[in-house]
Each structure stands twice: as C-alpha cells, then as structure tokens.
C-alpha cells in the first residue's frame, strides 16, 4: 500500500498539521504557525518536490510550491489566520452544541434525553444531548436536507421512537421532534409522535401542535375538538403560540359558519404582534368576504392552506410558490388535492426528498394525473416508457423522460424511477448506446451488479455501437456498493487513465481523492500526483471553526444523533455536491467511523456522481 507509506514521511506529517490548523480556533493558531515555520526551516531542499504534492485534506489555506499550479485566489492576502477562499461560505453554529463547558452546565440543569434500546439504531440515539441542545441544532440546520442520503439518515433519526416516561425532558424533546418533523415535510409522522403522548391535557404546547397537525392533515373535527382545550391554557403559552392558538380558534369558528368569532380571533392574533404570521390576514379575508391574498414574503403553512380552502383556495401557482415542505407533502399524498395541484406539488416534494421517487412514479402512473402542462408531459413520458415493450423504442423513451426530468431539476429522482423499466431490459448491441444511461439508473437505484453488467457490455462493443470504455463506472459502483467486501480498487486503473487524459476536471479529481481517502480505499499514487498538480477547489460550503472537530469527536464516541446533526451542519444546505472537499471528506469519514458505512458510501456517491466523466455531456 504505497499510498499509505507516504503518510508516514515528515512531509505528510507537515500536511496533516496544516489540516489541523484549519480546524482549530483562532487563538490556538499561533502555535501551529510556529510549528509549521520550524518544520519548513528544518526540511532539506531535496524534499522540495515531495512538498509540492497536494494533500486534499490540508485545508483551503494550504499552498503548493509547484510552479505549474496557478496561485490560489486568496494567497496574496498574507493572512494565515484562517482566511476562507472566495466562494466558500460559512454557517454559524450556536456555541451550545459544540461547547463542552456549556454542555456540562446544561446537563446539570436539564435531564439528558436518551433513546431506549428499541430505536433500531446502532447506538443510544441522543446520548450526550439535552432537549435544549437539540433545539439549538434544529434551529440552525437547513431542514429538510437537500441531499437524499442525508435526508434518509435524518428521517431515520427523527422518526425513531424515544422514551415516553412523561418527564419534562421527554416532553420538551418530543416537541423538538414534532417541530423538526413538520419542517421536514413529515406531518403524518409528527402526528404519530403526538398521538403517543399521554400529556395532551396538561401540556398546552402538545395540545397546540396536535390541533394544528390534525387540522393540517384534513382532520377538521378532531383538530377543532382538541383545540377546545386551548381556551383555558392559552394564557400559559408564549405570545407566538398564543397567536397560533387564536388562528386555530378562528379557523374552527369560520368552519362552523361563525364569521364574527373568526374575525375576532384574527384581531386577537394580530394584536399579539407576531411577524410573518399569514393566518390573521387570511382569516380576515375569509370572514369579511375580502379577496384572498398571501402577505408578501409569507410562507403558506398547512393551517393557512386549510383557512383559504374554506373560501375556494388560492391560485395553484401561488400555493406552489409559497408552500412549506409539510404542505407539499400533504398535497402530494392527499386524495382530496385538486388535480392542478397534486402532481406539481408531488414533484416539488420529491425535489426536497419529502416523498420518495417511487411515490412520484405511482402518481405519474395515475390516469389524468395533472392539468399542468409540464407535469402532464413528464407523466405521459413516464407512462409510455413504462408500458413500451419494444427495447429500441423503450430506451429512447427512457432517455427522453430522463432529459425532461433533468430540465425540471428531478434527474436523480428520475433515475431511480426508471429502475424497474431498465431491469427488464437485456443488453443487446442494438441498444448499445443506452449502456451508460442504464449504468446511471442502476447506480442511482443501488443495483450495483446490474451497473457492472451494463458497463462490461458497453465496453465490449465496437464503436459506434457502444459508448467506449465504461470501466470507470465499475470503479464508481465499487466505491458505492456497501456489499462489496474486497477489490474496491480493482478498477481504479481505468480512472487513472481517464484522469491522466484530463477527463476529470479539477474539482472532480480532488473530490475523488478525498472520497477514496475518507473511505479508506488506497489512493493510487498517480491520482495523488495529478491532484497535487491541480489547483485546489476554492468553492463549496465550509462550516464554522470547531464543527468538524466536534463531528470527529462525536463519531469516535459513537454518539449517533450528534454525529448525524453535525454531519448535516458540516456539509451545508446543498449536501455532498455543494460541500467543500474538507467538509465532504470529514463527513464521510465520521459516518463510517460511527458505524454508518452504507450511508457514508451513499454520501460519497452523491459527491462524485455529477462530475463523473460521461461519453455524452448535458
């Protein structure tokens, strides 16, 4: 394993010190700078070539002495204090979740919230976290995660059962989960959490959420019945929740035909002075026979939608442009959703990972699925591709469907939706040009053996029937396949050849080296050398100082919940594809270390897929 031997030399020790420099707080960086200066002075000139080899984990401020590499856009500043490259964004994380002293104080004040053994997850779910700390995390995370891999992990985390002992800490944590589920578009799952609570009559927060979710899901009678208990308890709520309670009361009054009471409740909610609440204005419009309109900049929540529904609803375009993830999920799944809303809402929900690709496929297959032109065309292409039996016609329809979905921002979901049609195809020379598309479909849907079979088939075909050498796709399947036990680097030779012929752009090359190292796959020396000669990518999300250190610490301690939350924070709103290579590598490494190897490989696949060389460019 020559790639590992390099890491034992003084040069690679220096590089790892530089990487550590990017992660430590500013007040400790002077020590690192001193060590680096002393090390550089001590190294002989004969090591100059070795020093020029770029380590992708050295941090954004690390410089190369390779004369051929262009200067980094930030190296002229002369700042060694952690300047962030142009294009890199930082996201603040409250000090509570990553400050050990503050965490110790919080644990004294609040009972730690831990998961029982029946959670189905590898470790105690919330070990080391309190409800207050969870609230800090949830408040700063971009929810729902845009990465399908992170969303699946997040959903697994937030829907897992927790202690129901009835303590104040349990109740506080239950409410944190309910709020996070609602933000994630998982209203039905939030109702399950609320229904398991035995404290409806004593906890006004639980009562408020239960009434709101029941009404939002279309269970008006049940929701308004629960809301009756809020009358006496409303005064115990903070002002924002009092305003929501007034809106709920106004909705129930309007639904019962009492428009005077509805208008009164709208006024009470408005007097509480809560910004960004659309409910009072919508209630006024319903109760006073005014024109419905959504206040500028306001989101349309599930409760808001039920209010406007009493008066015929808002235009479909307004609903779709302003709907929260929870509303999109309910519109996609409810049989009562109007035809002009259902499928477009389902497409938006799928793009946010709120509904699975298989759910969108089922909706596409319904007769008269949509009245919206774009959705109607995509649904028609899906049905034709699924029903076609002639292989040559079928593959053309599949390709046309994928191209249409790519333009709609649903390419990854569309690849998974085509898994069944592709599984029914046999590789034959007449459809040799389709091999690469079949590989993409198979890899995206987790059918790695099928991807390898199509890659071998496509490579064996003479030009112009095939797409050339597709062995590099086998290498990608080997990286992502969690079932593979040996030989993960067996096909990296084809990747080396493509990299040497400039088939990988700079960003893709660095990401590949990063992913291989994070997954403990030996990085071939030629790939290290090529990445060392290429300028380090400056863009991508890099979290605030301390987040990556906290992530490594959580994964080493097997703190499952904290690891997942910090991985989401580290990778940022755009997931693996939009993360800086340092955050990507540390995120993958942490998930693997915490026992989540399958999820780590799925994340690695997302980080590589878009930049993987193709015979056809979009």
CSV table of N, CA and C in Angstrom, one decimal, residues 93-100 102-103 106-107 128-129 132-138 140 550 562 565-566 569:
chain,number,residue,atom,x,y,z
A,93,UNK,N,-22.8,28.2,13.9
A,93,UNK,CA,-23.4,27.2,14.8
A,93,UNK,C,-23.4,27.7,16.2
A,94,UNK,N,-24.5,27.7,16.9
A,94,UNK,CA,-24.6,28.2,18.2
A,94,UNK,C,-23.5,27.5,19.1
A,95,UNK,N,-23.0,28.3,20.1
A,95,UNK,CA,-21.9,27.7,20.9
A,95,UNK,C,-22.4,26.6,21.7
A,96,UNK,N,-23.7,26.5,22.1
A,96,UNK,CA,-24.1,25.4,23.0
A,96,UNK,C,-23.8,24.0,22.5
A,97,UNK,N,-24.2,23.6,21.3
A,97,UNK,CA,-24.0,22.2,20.9
A,97,UNK,C,-22.5,21.8,20.8
A,98,UNK,N,-21.6,22.7,20.6
A,98,UNK,CA,-20.2,22.3,20.5
A,98,UNK,C,-19.3,22.9,21.6
A,99,UNK,N,-19.8,23.4,22.6
A,99,UNK,CA,-19.0,23.9,23.7
A,99,UNK,C,-19.2,23.0,24.9
A,100,UNK,N,-18.1,22.3,25.2
A,100,UNK,CA,-18.2,21.2,26.2
A,100,UNK,C,-18.5,21.8,27.6
A,102,UNK,N,-20.3,24.5,28.3
A,102,UNK,CA,-21.7,24.9,28.3
A,102,UNK,C,-22.6,23.6,28.3
A,103,UNK,N,-22.1,22.6,27.6
A,103,UNK,CA,-22.9,21.3,27.6
A,103,UNK,C,-23.0,20.7,29.0
A,106,UNK,N,-25.5,22.6,31.0
A,106,UNK,CA,-26.9,22.3,30.5
A,106,UNK,C,-27.3,20.9,31.1
A,107,UNK,N,-26.4,20.0,31.2
A,107,UNK,CA,-26.7,18.7,31.7
A,107,UNK,C,-27.1,18.7,33.2
A,128,UNK,N,-25.6,12.1,25.2
A,128,UNK,CA,-24.8,13.3,25.4
A,128,UNK,C,-25.5,14.6,25.0
A,129,UNK,N,-26.8,14.5,24.7
A,129,UNK,CA,-27.6,15.7,24.2
A,129,UNK,C,-28.8,16.0,25.1
A,132,UNK,N,-32.5,21.1,25.2
A,132,UNK,CA,-32.1,22.5,24.9
A,132,UNK,C,-31.1,22.5,23.8
A,133,UNK,N,-30.1,21.5,23.8
A,133,UNK,CA,-29.1,21.5,22.8
A,133,UNK,C,-29.7,21.0,21.5
A,134,UNK,N,-30.6,20.1,21.5
A,134,UNK,CA,-31.3,19.7,20.3
A,134,UNK,C,-32.0,20.8,19.7
A,135,UNK,N,-32.7,21.6,20.5
A,135,UNK,CA,-33.3,22.8,20.0
A,135,UNK,C,-32.4,23.7,19.2
A,136,UNK,N,-31.2,23.9,19.8
A,136,UNK,CA,-30.2,24.7,19.1
A,136,UNK,C,-29.8,24.2,17.8
A,137,UNK,N,-29.6,22.9,17.7
A,137,UNK,CA,-29.2,22.2,16.4
A,137,UNK,C,-30.4,22.4,15.4
A,138,UNK,N,-31.6,22.1,15.8
A,138,UNK,CA,-32.7,22.1,14.9
A,138,UNK,C,-33.0,23.5,14.4
A,140,UNK,N,-30.8,25.8,13.7
A,140,UNK,CA,-29.8,26.3,12.8
A,140,UNK,C,-29.6,25.4,11.6
A,550,UNK,N,-15.8,18.8,16.3
A,550,UNK,CA,-16.9,18.3,17.1
A,550,UNK,C,-17.5,17.0,16.4
A,562,UNK,N,-25.8,13.0,17.6
A,562,UNK,CA,-24.9,14.2,17.5
A,562,UNK,C,-24.1,14.1,16.2
A,565,UNK,N,-26.4,15.1,13.2
A,565,UNK,CA,-26.7,16.5,13.2
A,565,UNK,C,-25.4,17.3,12.8
A,566,UNK,N,-24.3,17.0,13.3
A,566,UNK,CA,-23.0,17.7,12.9
A,566,UNK,C,-22.6,17.4,11.5
A,569,UNK,N,-24.7,19.8,9.5
A,569,UNK,CA,-24.2,21.1,9.7
A,569,UNK,C,-22.9,21.3,8.8
